[in-house]
CSV table of C-alpha atoms and ligand atoms in Angstrom, one decimal:
chain,number,residue,atom,x,y,z
A,275,MET,CA,-45.5,42.8,-58.8
A,276,ALA,CA,-48.2,45.4,-59.1
A,277,THR,CA,-50.2,46.1,-56.1
A,278,GLY,CA,-53.1,48.3,-55.1
A,279,SER,CA,-56.3,48.4,-57.1
A,280,CYS,CA,-55.1,46.2,-59.9
A,281,PRO,CA,-54.0,42.9,-58.3
A,282,GLY,CA,-54.3,40.9,-61.6
A,283,CYS,CA,-51.6,42.8,-63.3
A,284,HIS,CA,-47.9,41.8,-62.9
A,285,PHE,CA,-45.1,43.8,-64.3
A,286,TYR,CA,-41.4,43.7,-64.3
A,287,GLU,CA,-39.7,45.7,-61.7
A,288,GLY,CA,-36.5,47.4,-62.6
A,289,ARG,CA,-37.4,47.9,-66.2
A,290,ASN,CA,-37.8,51.5,-65.5
A,291,LYS,CA,-34.2,52.3,-66.1
A,292,PHE,CA,-34.4,51.2,-69.7
A,293,LEU,CA,-37.9,52.4,-70.2
A,294,LYS,CA,-37.5,55.9,-68.9
A,295,ARG,CA,-35.1,56.8,-71.7
A,296,TRP,CA,-37.9,56.3,-74.1
A,297,ILE,CA,-40.7,58.1,-72.4
A,298,SER,CA,-40.9,61.4,-74.2
A,299,ILE,CA,-39.7,61.7,-77.7
A,300,PHE,CA,-39.7,58.1,-78.8
A,301,THR,CA,-43.3,57.5,-77.8
A,302,ALA,CA,-44.2,59.9,-80.5
A,303,PHE,CA,-41.9,58.3,-83.0
A,304,LEU,CA,-42.1,55.2,-85.0
A,305,LEU,CA,-42.0,51.8,-83.5
A,306,LEU,CA,-41.3,50.3,-86.9
A,307,PHE,CA,-39.5,52.4,-89.4
A,308,PRO,CA,-38.1,51.9,-92.8
A,309,LEU,CA,-34.3,51.4,-92.3
A,310,ALA,CA,-31.8,53.7,-93.9
A,311,GLY,CA,-30.6,52.8,-97.3
A,312,CYS,CA,-33.8,53.1,-99.4
A,313,ALA,CA,-32.7,53.1,-102.9
A,314,ASP,CA,-33.5,56.2,-104.9
A,315,THR,CA,-31.8,54.8,-107.9
A,316,MET,CA,-34.8,54.8,-110.2
A,317,GLU,CA,-35.7,57.7,-112.4
A,318,LEU,CA,-39.2,57.9,-110.8
A,319,PRO,CA,-39.8,61.2,-109.0
A,320,LYS,CA,-39.9,60.8,-105.2
A,321,ALA,CA,-42.1,62.8,-102.8
A,322,GLU,CA,-42.0,62.8,-99.0
A,323,ARG,CA,-43.9,64.5,-96.3
A,324,ALA,CA,-44.2,64.4,-92.5
A,325,PHE,CA,-47.0,65.6,-90.4
A,326,LEU,CA,-48.8,65.1,-87.1
A,327,ALA,CA,-52.3,63.6,-87.2
A,328,MET,CA,-54.3,61.1,-85.2
A,329,ASN,CA,-52.0,61.7,-82.2
A,330,THR,CA,-49.0,60.5,-84.0
A,331,TYR,CA,-46.1,61.5,-86.2
A,332,MET,CA,-46.7,60.3,-89.8
A,333,THR,CA,-44.2,60.1,-92.7
A,334,PHE,CA,-45.3,59.3,-96.2
A,335,THR,CA,-42.9,58.5,-99.1
A,336,ALA,CA,-44.1,57.7,-102.7
A,337,TYR,CA,-42.4,57.2,-106.1
A,338,GLY,CA,-44.2,58.0,-109.3
A,339,GLU,CA,-45.0,60.8,-111.8
A,340,GLN,CA,-47.9,62.0,-109.6
A,341,ALA,CA,-46.1,61.3,-106.3
A,342,GLU,CA,-46.4,64.9,-105.0
A,343,ALA,CA,-50.1,65.2,-105.8
A,344,ALA,CA,-50.8,61.7,-104.4
A,345,LEU,CA,-49.2,62.6,-101.1
A,346,GLU,CA,-51.0,65.9,-100.9
A,347,ALA,CA,-54.4,64.1,-101.4
A,348,SER,CA,-53.6,61.3,-99.0
A,349,GLU,CA,-52.6,63.8,-96.2
A,350,GLN,CA,-55.8,65.7,-96.8
A,351,LEU,CA,-57.7,62.4,-96.5
A,352,ILE,CA,-56.0,61.6,-93.2
A,353,GLN,CA,-56.9,65.0,-91.8
A,354,LYS,CA,-60.5,64.6,-92.8
A,355,ILE,CA,-60.7,61.1,-91.2
A,356,GLU,CA,-59.2,62.4,-88.0
A,357,SER,CA,-61.9,65.0,-87.9
A,358,LEU,CA,-64.5,62.2,-88.2
A,359,TRP,CA,-63.1,59.8,-85.7
A,360,SER,CA,-61.5,61.8,-83.0
A,361,VAL,CA,-62.9,61.1,-79.5
A,362,THR,CA,-61.9,64.5,-78.2
A,363,ASP,CA,-62.8,66.8,-81.1
A,364,GLU,CA,-66.3,68.2,-80.4
A,365,GLY,CA,-67.1,68.3,-84.1
A,366,SER,CA,-66.3,64.6,-84.9
A,367,GLU,CA,-68.9,62.0,-85.6
A,368,ILE,CA,-67.7,59.8,-82.8
A,369,TYR,CA,-67.7,62.7,-80.3
A,370,ARG,CA,-71.3,63.6,-81.3
A,371,ALA,CA,-72.4,60.0,-80.9
A,372,ASN,CA,-70.7,59.6,-77.5
A,373,HIS,CA,-72.3,62.8,-76.2
A,374,SER,CA,-75.8,62.4,-77.7
A,375,GLY,CA,-77.3,61.0,-74.5
A,376,GLY,CA,-78.2,57.8,-76.3
A,377,GLN,CA,-79.8,59.5,-79.3
A,378,SER,CA,-79.1,58.1,-82.8
A,379,ILE,CA,-76.9,60.1,-85.2
A,380,SER,CA,-76.2,59.6,-88.8
A,381,VAL,CA,-72.5,58.9,-89.7
A,382,SER,CA,-70.5,58.9,-92.9
A,383,GLU,CA,-69.8,55.8,-95.0
A,384,GLU,CA,-66.2,55.6,-93.8
A,385,THR,CA,-67.2,55.8,-90.2
A,386,ALA,CA,-69.9,53.2,-90.6
A,387,GLU,CA,-67.6,50.8,-92.3
A,388,LEU,CA,-65.0,51.1,-89.6
A,389,ILE,CA,-67.5,50.6,-86.8
A,390,VAL,CA,-68.9,47.5,-88.5
A,391,PHE,CA,-65.4,46.2,-88.8
A,392,ALA,CA,-64.4,47.0,-85.2
A,393,LEU,CA,-67.6,45.4,-83.8
A,394,GLU,CA,-66.9,42.3,-85.9
A,395,MET,CA,-63.3,42.0,-84.7
A,396,ALA,CA,-64.5,42.6,-81.1
A,397,GLN,CA,-66.7,39.6,-81.5
A,398,LYS,CA,-64.1,37.4,-83.3
A,399,THR,CA,-61.5,38.1,-80.6
A,400,GLY,CA,-63.9,37.3,-77.8
A,401,GLY,CA,-63.9,40.9,-76.6
A,402,ALA,CA,-60.1,41.2,-76.4
A,403,LEU,CA,-60.6,44.2,-78.8
A,404,GLU,CA,-63.2,46.3,-77.0
A,405,PRO,CA,-64.1,49.5,-78.8
A,406,THR,CA,-66.1,50.8,-75.8
A,407,LEU,CA,-63.2,50.7,-73.3
A,408,TYR,CA,-62.5,54.5,-73.5
A,409,PRO,CA,-63.9,55.5,-70.1
A,410,VAL,CA,-61.6,53.0,-68.4
A,411,LEU,CA,-58.6,54.3,-70.4
A,412,THR,CA,-59.5,57.8,-69.3
A,413,ALA,CA,-59.6,56.7,-65.6
A,414,TRP,CA,-56.0,55.4,-66.0
A,415,GLY,CA,-55.2,58.8,-67.6
A,416,PHE,CA,-53.8,57.3,-70.8
A,417,THR,CA,-55.8,59.8,-72.8
A,418,THR,CA,-54.1,62.7,-71.0
A,419,ASP,CA,-50.7,63.5,-69.6
A,420,SER,CA,-51.7,62.7,-66.0
A,421,LYS,CA,-51.6,59.0,-65.7
A,422,GLN,CA,-52.7,57.3,-62.5
A,423,ILE,CA,-53.9,54.0,-61.0
A,424,PRO,CA,-57.7,54.1,-60.5
A,425,SER,CA,-59.3,52.3,-57.6
A,426,GLN,CA,-60.7,48.9,-58.0
A,427,GLU,CA,-64.2,50.3,-57.3
A,428,GLN,CA,-63.8,52.9,-60.0
A,429,ILE,CA,-62.7,50.3,-62.5
A,430,THR,CA,-65.6,47.9,-61.6
A,431,GLU,CA,-68.1,50.7,-61.9
A,432,LEU,CA,-66.7,51.9,-65.3
A,433,LEU,CA,-66.7,48.4,-66.7
A,434,GLN,CA,-70.4,48.2,-66.3
A,435,ASN,CA,-70.7,50.6,-69.3
A,436,VAL,CA,-68.2,48.7,-71.4
A,437,ASP,CA,-69.8,46.3,-73.8
A,438,TYR,CA,-69.4,46.5,-77.6
A,439,SER,CA,-72.5,44.4,-78.2
A,440,ARG,CA,-74.7,47.3,-77.0
A,441,ILE,CA,-73.5,49.6,-79.8
A,442,ARG,CA,-76.1,49.8,-82.6
A,443,LEU,CA,-75.4,50.6,-86.2
A,444,GLU,CA,-78.1,50.3,-88.8
A,445,GLN,CA,-77.3,51.5,-92.3
A,446,ALA,CA,-75.3,54.6,-91.2
A,447,ILE,CA,-77.3,55.4,-88.1
A,448,LEU,CA,-75.2,55.0,-85.0
A,449,THR,CA,-76.5,54.7,-81.4
A,450,VAL,CA,-74.1,54.8,-78.5
A,451,PRO,CA,-76.2,54.1,-75.3
A,452,ASN,CA,-76.1,56.8,-72.7
A,453,GLY,CA,-73.1,56.6,-70.5
A,454,MET,CA,-71.1,54.6,-73.0
A,455,GLN,CA,-68.2,55.8,-75.3
A,456,LEU,CA,-67.1,54.4,-78.6
A,457,ASP,CA,-63.4,54.8,-79.5
A,458,LEU,CA,-61.9,53.6,-82.7
A,459,GLY,CA,-58.3,54.3,-81.6
A,460,ALA,CA,-57.1,50.7,-81.8
A,461,VAL,CA,-58.2,50.3,-85.4
A,462,GLY,CA,-58.5,53.8,-86.9
A,463,LYS,CA,-54.9,54.3,-88.0
A,464,GLY,CA,-54.9,51.0,-89.8
A,465,TYR,CA,-58.1,51.8,-91.7
A,466,ALA,CA,-56.8,55.4,-92.4
A,467,ALA,CA,-53.7,53.8,-94.0
A,468,ASP,CA,-55.9,51.5,-96.1
A,469,LEU,CA,-57.8,54.5,-97.4
A,470,ALA,CA,-54.6,56.5,-98.0
A,471,MET,CA,-53.3,53.6,-100.0
A,472,GLU,CA,-56.3,53.7,-102.3
A,473,VAL,CA,-55.7,57.4,-102.9
A,474,LEU,CA,-52.1,56.7,-103.8
A,475,LYS,CA,-53.1,53.9,-106.2
A,476,GLU,CA,-55.6,56.1,-107.9
A,477,HIS,CA,-52.7,58.4,-108.6
A,478,GLY,CA,-50.8,55.6,-110.3
A,479,ILE,CA,-48.4,55.0,-107.5
A,480,GLU,CA,-46.8,51.6,-107.5
A,481,SER,CA,-44.1,52.1,-104.9
A,482,ALA,CA,-44.8,53.8,-101.6
A,483,ILE,CA,-44.3,53.4,-97.9
A,484,LEU,CA,-46.4,55.1,-95.2
A,485,SER,CA,-45.6,55.2,-91.6
A,486,LEU,CA,-48.4,56.2,-89.2
A,487,GLY,CA,-46.8,55.8,-85.8
A,488,GLY,CA,-46.4,52.0,-85.2
A,489,ASN,CA,-48.3,51.3,-88.4
A,490,ILE,CA,-46.4,50.8,-91.7
A,491,GLN,CA,-48.1,50.3,-95.0
A,492,ALA,CA,-46.3,49.5,-98.2
A,493,ILE,CA,-47.4,49.6,-101.8
A,494,GLY,CA,-45.3,47.3,-104.0
A,495,SER,CA,-41.6,47.2,-103.3
A,496,ARG,CA,-38.8,49.8,-103.4
A,497,PRO,CA,-38.3,51.5,-106.7
A,498,ASP,CA,-35.3,49.2,-107.5
A,499,GLY,CA,-37.5,46.1,-106.9
A,500,SER,CA,-36.1,45.1,-103.5
A,501,ASP,CA,-38.2,44.6,-100.4
A,502,TRP,CA,-38.8,47.3,-97.9
A,503,ARG,CA,-36.7,46.7,-94.7
A,504,LEU,CA,-38.4,47.4,-91.4
A,505,GLY,CA,-36.7,47.5,-88.0
A,506,ILE,CA,-38.5,45.6,-85.3
A,507,ARG,CA,-38.0,47.3,-81.9
A,508,ALA,CA,-36.6,45.5,-78.9
A,509,PRO,CA,-39.4,46.3,-76.4
A,510,TRP,CA,-37.1,46.5,-73.3
A,511,GLU,CA,-34.3,48.7,-74.6
A,512,ASP,CA,-33.1,51.1,-77.2
A,513,GLY,CA,-32.5,49.4,-80.6
A,514,ASN,CA,-33.9,46.8,-82.9
A,515,LEU,CA,-34.2,43.1,-82.5
A,516,GLY,CA,-33.9,42.6,-86.2
A,517,VAL,CA,-35.2,43.3,-89.7
A,518,LEU,CA,-38.4,42.3,-91.4
A,519,GLU,CA,-38.4,42.4,-95.2
A,520,ILE,CA,-41.8,43.0,-96.8
A,521,SER,CA,-43.5,44.2,-100.0
A,522,ASP,CA,-47.1,45.2,-100.6
A,523,ALA,CA,-48.2,44.7,-97.0
A,524,ALA,CA,-49.4,46.4,-93.9
A,525,VAL,CA,-47.2,45.9,-90.8
A,526,VAL,CA,-48.7,47.0,-87.5
A,527,THR,CA,-47.2,46.7,-84.0
A,528,SER,CA,-48.7,47.2,-80.6
A,529,GLY,CA,-46.1,47.5,-77.9
A,530,GLY,CA,-46.3,48.0,-74.1
A,531,TYR,CA,-43.6,50.6,-74.3
A,532,GLU,CA,-45.4,53.0,-76.6
A,533,ASN,CA,-47.4,54.6,-73.8
A,534,TYR,CA,-46.9,53.7,-70.2
A,535,PHE,CA,-46.1,55.0,-66.7
A,536,GLU,CA,-44.6,53.5,-63.6
A,537,ASP,CA,-45.5,53.6,-59.9
A,538,GLN,CA,-43.0,54.4,-57.2
A,539,ALA,CA,-42.1,50.7,-56.8
A,540,GLY,CA,-41.2,50.6,-60.5
A,541,ASN,CA,-44.2,48.6,-61.7
A,542,VAL,CA,-45.1,49.4,-65.3
A,543,TYR,CA,-48.6,50.1,-66.5
A,544,TRP,CA,-49.2,50.4,-70.2
A,545,HIS,CA,-52.0,51.7,-72.4
A,546,ILE,CA,-53.3,48.4,-73.8
A,547,LEU,CA,-55.9,47.2,-71.3
A,548,ASP,CA,-57.4,43.8,-70.8
A,549,PRO,CA,-61.2,44.5,-71.1
A,550,SER,CA,-62.0,41.6,-68.7
A,551,THR,CA,-60.1,43.3,-65.8
A,552,GLY,CA,-59.9,47.0,-66.9
A,553,CYS,CA,-56.2,46.8,-66.1
A,554,PRO,CA,-53.1,46.8,-68.4
A,555,ALA,CA,-52.9,43.5,-70.3
A,556,ASP,CA,-50.6,41.1,-68.5
A,557,SER,CA,-50.5,38.3,-71.1
A,558,GLY,CA,-46.8,37.6,-71.1
A,559,LEU,CA,-46.3,39.6,-74.3
A,560,GLN,CA,-44.3,42.8,-74.7
A,561,SER,CA,-45.1,43.5,-78.4
A,562,VAL,CA,-47.1,42.0,-81.2
A,563,THR,CA,-46.5,42.8,-84.9
A,564,ILE,CA,-49.1,41.7,-87.4
A,565,ILE,CA,-48.3,41.5,-91.1
A,566,GLY,CA,-51.1,41.3,-93.7
A,567,LYS,CA,-52.8,42.9,-96.6
A,568,GLU,CA,-55.2,45.2,-94.8
A,569,GLY,CA,-54.1,47.8,-92.3
A,570,LYS,CA,-57.4,47.7,-90.4
A,571,LEU,CA,-57.1,44.0,-89.8
A,572,CYS,CA,-53.5,44.2,-88.7
A,573,ASP,CA,-54.3,47.1,-86.4
A,574,ALA,CA,-57.2,45.3,-84.8
A,575,LEU,CA,-55.2,42.1,-84.3
A,576,SER,CA,-52.1,43.8,-83.0
A,577,THR,CA,-54.1,45.2,-80.1
A,578,ALA,CA,-56.3,42.1,-79.6
A,579,LEU,CA,-53.6,39.5,-79.7
A,580,PHE,CA,-51.5,41.5,-77.3
A,581,VAL,CA,-54.3,41.2,-74.9
A,582,MET,CA,-54.9,37.5,-75.6
A,583,GLY,CA,-51.3,36.4,-75.1
A,584,ALA,CA,-49.1,33.9,-77.1
A,585,GLU,CA,-51.2,30.8,-76.8
A,586,LYS,CA,-54.5,32.2,-77.7
A,587,ALA,CA,-52.9,34.3,-80.4
A,588,GLU,CA,-51.5,31.1,-81.9
A,589,ALA,CA,-54.9,29.4,-81.8
A,590,TYR,CA,-56.5,32.5,-83.4
A,591,TRP,CA,-53.8,32.4,-86.2
A,592,ARG,CA,-54.5,28.7,-86.8
A,593,GLU,CA,-58.1,29.4,-87.4
A,594,ASN,CA,-57.6,32.6,-89.5
A,595,SER,CA,-55.1,32.3,-92.3
A,596,ASN,CA,-55.1,35.9,-93.5
A,597,PHE,CA,-52.1,37.3,-91.5
A,598,ASP,CA,-48.7,36.5,-90.1
A,599,MET,CA,-47.3,37.7,-86.8
A,600,LEU,CA,-44.2,38.3,-84.8
A,601,MET,CA,-44.7,38.2,-81.0
A,602,VAL,CA,-42.1,39.2,-78.4
A,603,THR,CA,-42.5,37.7,-75.0
A,604,ASP,CA,-41.6,38.7,-71.4
A,605,GLN,CA,-39.0,36.0,-71.6
A,606,HIS,CA,-37.4,37.7,-74.7
A,607,GLU,CA,-38.5,34.9,-77.0
A,608,ILE,CA,-39.5,35.8,-80.5
A,609,ILE,CA,-42.4,33.8,-81.9
A,610,LEU,CA,-42.9,34.0,-85.7
A,611,THR,CA,-45.5,32.4,-88.0
A,612,GLU,CA,-44.1,30.4,-90.9
A,613,GLY,CA,-45.2,32.9,-93.6
A,614,ILE,CA,-42.6,35.4,-92.5
A,615,ALA,CA,-40.0,33.0,-91.0
A,616,ASP,CA,-37.5,33.7,-93.8
A,617,ARG,CA,-38.3,37.4,-94.0
A,618,PHE,CA,-37.1,38.2,-90.5
A,619,SER,CA,-33.5,38.2,-89.5
A,620,LEU,CA,-32.1,38.8,-86.1
A,621,ARG,CA,-29.6,41.5,-85.8
A,622,ASP,CA,-25.9,40.5,-85.5
A,623,GLY,CA,-25.0,39.9,-81.9
A,624,ARG,CA,-28.6,39.4,-80.7
A,625,THR,CA,-29.1,36.2,-78.6
A,626,GLU,CA,-32.9,36.1,-78.4
A,627,THR,CA,-34.4,32.7,-79.3
A,628,ILE,CA,-36.8,32.4,-82.2
A,629,ARG,CA,-39.6,29.9,-82.4
A,630,VAL,CA,-41.5,29.4,-85.7
A,631,LEU,CA,-45.1,28.4,-85.7
A,632,LYS,CA,-46.1,26.0,-88.5
A,633,LYS,CA,-49.6,25.1,-89.5
B,38,ADP,P1,-51.5,52.7,-80.8
B,38,ADP,O1,-52.8,53.2,-81.4
B,38,ADP,O2,-51.2,53.4,-79.5
B,38,ADP,O3,-50.4,52.7,-81.8
B,38,ADP,P2,-52.9,50.2,-80.6
B,38,ADP,O4,-53.3,50.1,-82.0
B,38,ADP,O5,-52.4,49.0,-79.9
B,38,ADP,O6,-51.7,51.2,-80.5
B,38,ADP,O7,-54.1,50.8,-79.9
B,38,ADP,C1,-54.0,51.1,-78.5
B,38,ADP,C2,-55.1,52.1,-78.2
B,38,ADP,O8,-56.3,51.5,-78.2
B,38,ADP,C3,-54.9,52.6,-76.8
B,38,ADP,O9,-54.2,53.9,-76.8
B,38,ADP,C4,-56.3,52.8,-76.4
B,38,ADP,O10,-56.9,54.0,-76.8
B,38,ADP,C5,-57.1,51.7,-77.1
B,38,ADP,N1,-57.1,50.4,-76.4
B,38,ADP,C6,-56.4,49.9,-75.3
B,38,ADP,N2,-56.7,48.7,-75.0
B,38,ADP,C7,-57.7,48.3,-75.9
B,38,ADP,C8,-58.5,47.2,-76.1
B,38,ADP,N3,-58.3,46.1,-75.4
B,38,ADP,N4,-59.5,47.2,-77.1
B,38,ADP,C9,-59.6,48.3,-77.8
B,38,ADP,N5,-58.9,49.5,-77.7
B,38,ADP,C10,-58.0,49.5,-76.7
B,39,MG,MG1,-54.1,48.4,-82.9
């Protein structure tokens, strides 16, 4: 059990042996990734590109006459968006708002739209998604390479300046109160993927798959008409739990193993925090994958439902019918919603139990 300043958080001991192997290179890689075997059988030209943006490794693949130009334009869009939403880049709109000493600043249409969405999702998830949590994440060192356990006093003090309802946005005029920080990290990649999709569609692309770290976004199906096949990571070890087959969908995962550290006793502290405690979410879940039409919704929910835990996530799903989900628990149970029950198959030899939620 975790000790010290964060008594509410309980983590597995002994997971470190498995987890250590993943620390460096795989954290930068894909949580979900298109499995090998994508058919290139059609005549359609294929274009691919890989680049680093928004603190992650992105790979884009598109099929179509204008595939190359489409990917060029979508990469440019991602770079532009990063320059608007970065919390650390001094020129970004979010940075300027966070360092304005409480003054209002005008922001672009894209930024305004994402903030409206993030605030709405914060409200709908009862604050499980908390776009002003950044100072607490910084105290834990998750925004840098020097991760640490902050004192309870420090967490308590920082939480006084965490409250999404104090962010003001009227038209495109944003006000972040002095001492507070707005961070769109938990939803930004999802919305960036939505915008990139629009660019691809404007170029006539009907088959494409984008991977932005743990976020996958697909237009249509593979060129031969079959579904895209995505590997779902086993959170506690190297390898996949199984395969999810999808078309025309966004698939976003939040997993505890993506960014974490351990203390000397082997307790694990990950980068998704419960805003009610300021400590790593300890909800009994190890990963949450959301499947839906919109990347921004999937991204917001993957983080928020991870914080809420399986029971509250199920209740949220029953009240909101615009997504499906796959949750992996501490007990190695896989919980699926009915809409994707026949789209997920456990890998041969896997013994995890699967529970399907039906409405
Ligand atoms: P990632 O962006 O790492 O792929 P997520 O979409 O789950 O994964 O977002 C996690 C990021 O969001 C963290 O790195 C942190 O910056 C921020 N974050 C952590 N906990 C919360 C939370 N409860 N609400 C909003 N943002 C959070
Ligand atoms: Mg997210």
